[in-house]
CSV table of C-alpha atoms and ligand atoms in Angstrom, one decimal:
chain,number,residue,atom,x,y,z
A,1,MET,CA,-17.0,-12.1,-25.9
A,2,LYS,CA,-17.0,-8.7,-24.6
A,3,THR,CA,-15.2,-5.9,-26.1
A,4,ILE,CA,-14.1,-2.7,-25.4
A,5,LYS,CA,-11.8,0.0,-27.0
A,6,VAL,CA,-9.2,1.9,-24.7
A,7,ASP,CA,-7.7,4.6,-27.0
A,8,ASN,CA,-6.1,2.2,-30.1
A,9,VAL,CA,-6.3,-1.1,-28.4
A,10,VAL,CA,-9.0,-3.5,-28.3
A,11,ILE,CA,-9.5,-5.1,-24.8
A,12,GLN,CA,-11.4,-8.2,-25.3
A,13,CYS,CA,-12.5,-10.7,-22.6
A,14,VAL,CA,-14.1,-14.2,-23.4
A,15,GLN,CA,-14.6,-17.7,-21.8
A,16,GLY,CA,-12.2,-20.5,-22.9
A,17,ASP,CA,-8.9,-22.1,-23.2
A,18,ILE,CA,-5.7,-19.9,-23.3
A,19,THR,CA,-4.1,-23.0,-25.4
A,20,LYS,CA,-7.3,-22.3,-28.1
A,21,GLN,CA,-6.6,-18.6,-28.9
A,22,PRO,CA,-5.0,-19.3,-32.8
A,23,ASP,CA,-5.9,-15.7,-33.6
A,24,VAL,CA,-3.1,-14.2,-31.3
A,25,GLU,CA,0.5,-13.9,-31.5
A,26,ALA,CA,1.3,-14.3,-28.0
A,27,ILE,CA,-0.2,-16.3,-25.1
A,28,VAL,CA,0.8,-15.8,-21.4
A,29,ASN,CA,1.8,-18.8,-19.0
A,30,ALA,CA,0.6,-18.6,-15.4
A,31,ALA,CA,3.8,-20.2,-15.0
A,32,ASN,CA,5.7,-21.7,-11.6
A,33,ALA,CA,9.2,-20.5,-10.7
A,34,TYR,CA,10.8,-23.6,-12.7
A,35,LEU,CA,9.2,-22.9,-16.0
A,36,LYS,CA,7.9,-26.4,-15.6
A,37,PRO,CA,4.8,-27.9,-16.9
A,38,GLY,CA,2.8,-28.5,-13.3
A,39,GLY,CA,-0.9,-28.1,-13.2
A,40,GLY,CA,-3.7,-25.4,-14.2
A,41,VAL,CA,-2.8,-23.2,-17.5
A,42,ALA,CA,0.9,-24.3,-17.2
A,43,GLY,CA,-0.1,-27.9,-17.5
A,44,ALA,CA,-2.3,-27.0,-20.5
A,45,ILE,CA,0.1,-24.9,-22.3
A,46,HIS,CA,3.1,-27.4,-22.0
A,47,ARG,CA,0.7,-30.5,-23.2
A,48,ALA,CA,-0.1,-28.6,-26.0
A,49,ALA,CA,3.3,-26.9,-27.0
A,50,GLY,CA,5.3,-30.5,-26.6
A,51,PRO,CA,8.5,-31.1,-24.9
A,52,GLU,CA,10.3,-28.7,-26.7
A,53,LEU,CA,9.2,-25.8,-24.7
A,54,GLU,CA,10.4,-27.2,-21.5
A,55,LYS,CA,13.7,-27.3,-23.1
A,56,GLU,CA,13.8,-23.9,-24.1
A,57,CYS,CA,12.1,-23.0,-20.7
A,58,SER,CA,15.0,-24.6,-18.5
A,59,LYS,CA,17.3,-21.7,-19.9
A,60,TYR,CA,15.6,-19.2,-18.2
A,61,ALA,CA,14.4,-20.6,-14.9
A,62,PRO,CA,14.0,-20.0,-12.3
A,63,ILE,CA,12.1,-16.4,-12.6
A,64,LYS,CA,11.3,-14.4,-9.7
A,65,VAL,CA,7.7,-13.2,-9.0
A,66,GLY,CA,6.3,-10.6,-11.3
A,67,GLU,CA,9.2,-11.4,-13.7
A,68,ALA,CA,8.3,-12.2,-17.2
A,69,VAL,CA,10.3,-14.3,-20.2
A,70,ILE,CA,9.4,-15.2,-23.7
A,71,THR,CA,10.2,-18.4,-25.7
A,72,LYS,CA,8.8,-19.7,-28.9
A,73,ALA,CA,5.2,-21.3,-28.6
A,74,TYR,CA,6.6,-24.8,-30.6
A,75,ASN,CA,3.1,-26.7,-31.6
A,76,LEU,CA,0.9,-24.3,-30.0
A,77,PRO,CA,-1.1,-22.2,-32.5
A,78,ASN,CA,0.6,-18.9,-31.7
A,79,LYS,CA,4.1,-17.4,-32.2
A,80,TYR,CA,5.5,-16.9,-28.8
A,81,VAL,CA,4.3,-17.6,-24.9
A,82,ILE,CA,5.1,-15.2,-22.4
A,83,HIS,CA,5.7,-16.8,-19.0
A,84,CYS,CA,4.8,-14.8,-15.5
A,85,LEU,CA,5.3,-15.9,-12.4
A,86,GLY,CA,2.4,-14.4,-9.8
A,87,PRO,CA,2.4,-14.0,-6.6
A,88,ARG,CA,1.2,-16.8,-4.2
A,89,TYR,CA,-1.9,-14.7,-2.2
A,90,GLY,CA,-0.8,-14.6,1.2
A,91,ILE,CA,2.7,-15.1,1.0
A,92,ASP,CA,4.5,-13.1,-1.6
A,93,LYS,CA,3.9,-9.5,-0.8
A,94,PRO,CA,2.6,-7.0,-1.8
A,95,GLU,CA,0.4,-9.1,-3.9
A,96,ASP,CA,-1.2,-6.4,-5.8
A,97,LYS,CA,2.0,-4.8,-7.1
A,98,LEU,CA,3.6,-8.4,-8.0
A,99,LEU,CA,0.5,-9.2,-9.7
A,100,ALA,CA,0.6,-5.9,-11.8
A,101,ASP,CA,4.4,-6.4,-12.3
A,102,CYS,CA,3.4,-9.8,-14.4
A,103,TYR,CA,1.0,-7.8,-16.6
A,104,ILE,CA,3.6,-4.8,-17.0
A,105,ASN,CA,6.3,-6.8,-17.8
A,106,ALA,CA,4.5,-9.2,-20.1
A,107,ILE,CA,3.2,-6.4,-22.0
A,108,LYS,CA,6.6,-4.8,-22.2
A,109,LEU,CA,8.2,-8.2,-23.7
A,110,ALA,CA,5.5,-8.1,-26.2
A,111,GLU,CA,6.1,-4.6,-27.2
A,112,GLU,CA,10.0,-5.1,-27.4
A,113,ASN,CA,9.0,-8.2,-30.0
A,114,LYS,CA,6.5,-5.9,-31.8
A,115,ILE,CA,3.7,-8.3,-30.9
A,116,THR,CA,0.4,-7.2,-32.1
A,117,SER,CA,-1.9,-9.6,-30.0
A,118,ILE,CA,-1.7,-11.2,-26.8
A,119,ALA,CA,-4.2,-13.3,-24.8
A,120,PHE,CA,-3.9,-13.4,-20.7
A,121,PRO,CA,-5.1,-16.1,-18.5
A,122,ALA,CA,-6.2,-14.7,-14.9
A,123,ILE,CA,-2.5,-15.1,-13.0
A,124,SER,CA,-2.5,-16.3,-9.6
A,125,THR,CA,-6.2,-17.0,-9.3
A,126,GLY,CA,-5.9,-20.9,-9.5
A,127,ILE,CA,-3.3,-22.7,-7.1
A,128,PHE,CA,-1.9,-19.3,-6.0
A,129,GLY,CA,-5.2,-18.4,-4.5
A,130,TYR,CA,-5.5,-14.7,-5.2
A,131,PRO,CA,-9.4,-14.0,-5.0
A,132,ILE,CA,-10.6,-13.2,-8.7
A,133,GLU,CA,-12.6,-9.8,-7.9
A,134,ASP,CA,-9.2,-8.3,-6.1
A,135,ALA,CA,-7.3,-9.9,-8.9
A,136,THR,CA,-9.6,-8.6,-12.0
A,137,LYS,CA,-9.4,-4.8,-10.5
A,138,VAL,CA,-5.4,-4.8,-10.1
A,139,VAL,CA,-5.0,-6.4,-13.6
A,140,LEU,CA,-7.7,-4.1,-15.2
A,141,LYS,CA,-6.5,-1.0,-13.9
A,142,THR,CA,-2.6,-1.5,-15.0
A,143,VAL,CA,-3.8,-2.6,-18.2
A,144,PHE,CA,-6.0,0.5,-18.8
A,145,THR,CA,-2.7,2.9,-17.5
A,146,LEU,CA,-0.4,0.6,-19.9
A,147,VAL,CA,-2.7,1.4,-23.0
A,148,LYS,CA,-1.7,5.0,-23.3
A,149,ARG,CA,2.1,3.8,-23.7
A,150,ILE,CA,1.4,0.9,-26.1
A,151,THR,CA,2.9,1.2,-29.9
A,152,TYR,CA,2.4,-2.3,-31.4
A,153,LEU,CA,-0.4,-4.3,-29.4
A,154,LYS,CA,-3.5,-3.6,-31.1
A,155,ILE,CA,-5.6,-6.3,-29.0
A,156,ILE,CA,-5.2,-7.7,-25.3
A,157,ARG,CA,-7.6,-10.6,-24.7
A,158,PHE,CA,-8.5,-11.8,-21.1
A,159,VAL,CA,-9.2,-15.6,-21.3
A,160,LEU,CA,-11.5,-16.9,-18.4
A,161,PHE,CA,-11.8,-20.6,-17.9
A,162,SER,CA,-15.0,-20.3,-15.9
A,163,GLU,CA,-18.0,-18.9,-16.6
A,164,GLN,CA,-17.9,-17.2,-12.9
A,165,ASP,CA,-14.6,-15.5,-13.7
A,166,TYR,CA,-15.8,-14.3,-17.1
A,167,ILE,CA,-18.6,-12.8,-15.3
A,168,VAL,CA,-16.4,-10.9,-13.2
A,169,TYR,CA,-14.2,-9.6,-15.6
A,170,CYS,CA,-17.1,-8.6,-17.8
A,171,LYS,CA,-18.5,-6.5,-14.9
A,172,TYR,CA,-15.0,-4.7,-14.2
A,173,LEU,CA,-14.6,-4.0,-17.7
A,174,ASP,CA,-17.8,-2.1,-17.9
A,175,GLU,CA,-16.9,-0.4,-14.6
A,176,LEU,CA,-13.3,0.7,-15.1
A,177,GLY,CA,-13.3,0.9,-18.6
A,178,GLY,CA,-16.0,3.6,-17.8
A,179,SER,CA,-15.8,6.5,-20.3
A,180,TYR,CA,-13.7,4.8,-22.7
A,181,TYR,CA,-16.3,2.4,-23.5
A,182,GLU,CA,-16.9,1.9,-27.2
A,183,LYS,CA,-19.0,-0.8,-28.5
B,1,ADP,P1,-1.7,-19.5,-10.8
B,1,ADP,O1,-0.8,-20.8,-10.2
B,1,ADP,O2,-1.1,-18.5,-11.5
B,1,ADP,O3,-2.9,-19.5,-9.6
B,1,ADP,P2,-3.4,-21.4,-12.4
B,1,ADP,O4,-3.0,-22.4,-13.8
B,1,ADP,O5,-3.5,-22.4,-11.4
B,1,ADP,O6,-2.3,-20.4,-12.2
B,1,ADP,O7,-4.8,-20.6,-12.7
B,1,ADP,C1,-4.7,-19.6,-13.1
B,1,ADP,C2,-6.2,-19.4,-13.5
B,1,ADP,O8,-6.2,-19.9,-14.9
B,1,ADP,C3,-7.2,-19.8,-12.9
B,1,ADP,O9,-8.6,-19.3,-12.6
B,1,ADP,C4,-7.6,-21.1,-13.6
B,1,ADP,O10,-9.0,-21.4,-13.4
B,1,ADP,C5,-7.4,-20.6,-15.1
B,1,ADP,N1,-7.2,-21.9,-16.1
B,1,ADP,C6,-6.9,-23.1,-15.6
B,1,ADP,N2,-6.5,-23.8,-17.1
B,1,ADP,C7,-6.9,-22.6,-17.8
B,1,ADP,C8,-6.7,-22.9,-19.3
B,1,ADP,N3,-6.4,-24.2,-20.1
B,1,ADP,N4,-7.2,-21.8,-20.2
B,1,ADP,C9,-7.4,-20.5,-19.4
B,1,ADP,N5,-7.4,-20.5,-18.1
B,1,ADP,C10,-7.1,-21.7,-17.2
């Protein structure tokens, strides 16, 4: 795990599975518009949460690109799931703004619900095809900017499934974290 501190917020990146983060209050789903199980992150989250999650999700579907909605987490070891619909690379434009909107809206929902810790997967970088390096730069710049306005969140964790993606996140955390860096 790599950790930096920006203002009062701890920003972490870890290699792992988003469904196995029991020490965070909310996890974020890289959802599809209909908030159905599907593959990738959404499949793993619905499998671990159980069928009640799909039932609650059906009340909010469909969602728009960049939008976020919050549900309970059922059998997951967390309190909430925040579902975001990322842009499909090359289709939903402008991709960078829509990807940033996912993180902005998820953090807004977290703050509204007084959530103190949240874990994000690398939204849009799987089936939706967003190149990991470009996505990482957009995400970290967005989050570093938001951190100044955060009240409740104390931990923001990025969970990367593959070692390659984890290495990319670590590289940009160092580069973009810049002067904020505190071990
Ligand atoms: P999208 O449709 O938004 O691209 P995906 O679920 O296909 O979403 O993938 C998003 C990213 O999450 C990819 O980098 C993928 O490797 C990763 N991923 C897949 N399963 C998991 C998991 N269980 N935990 C964390 N990350 C995951």
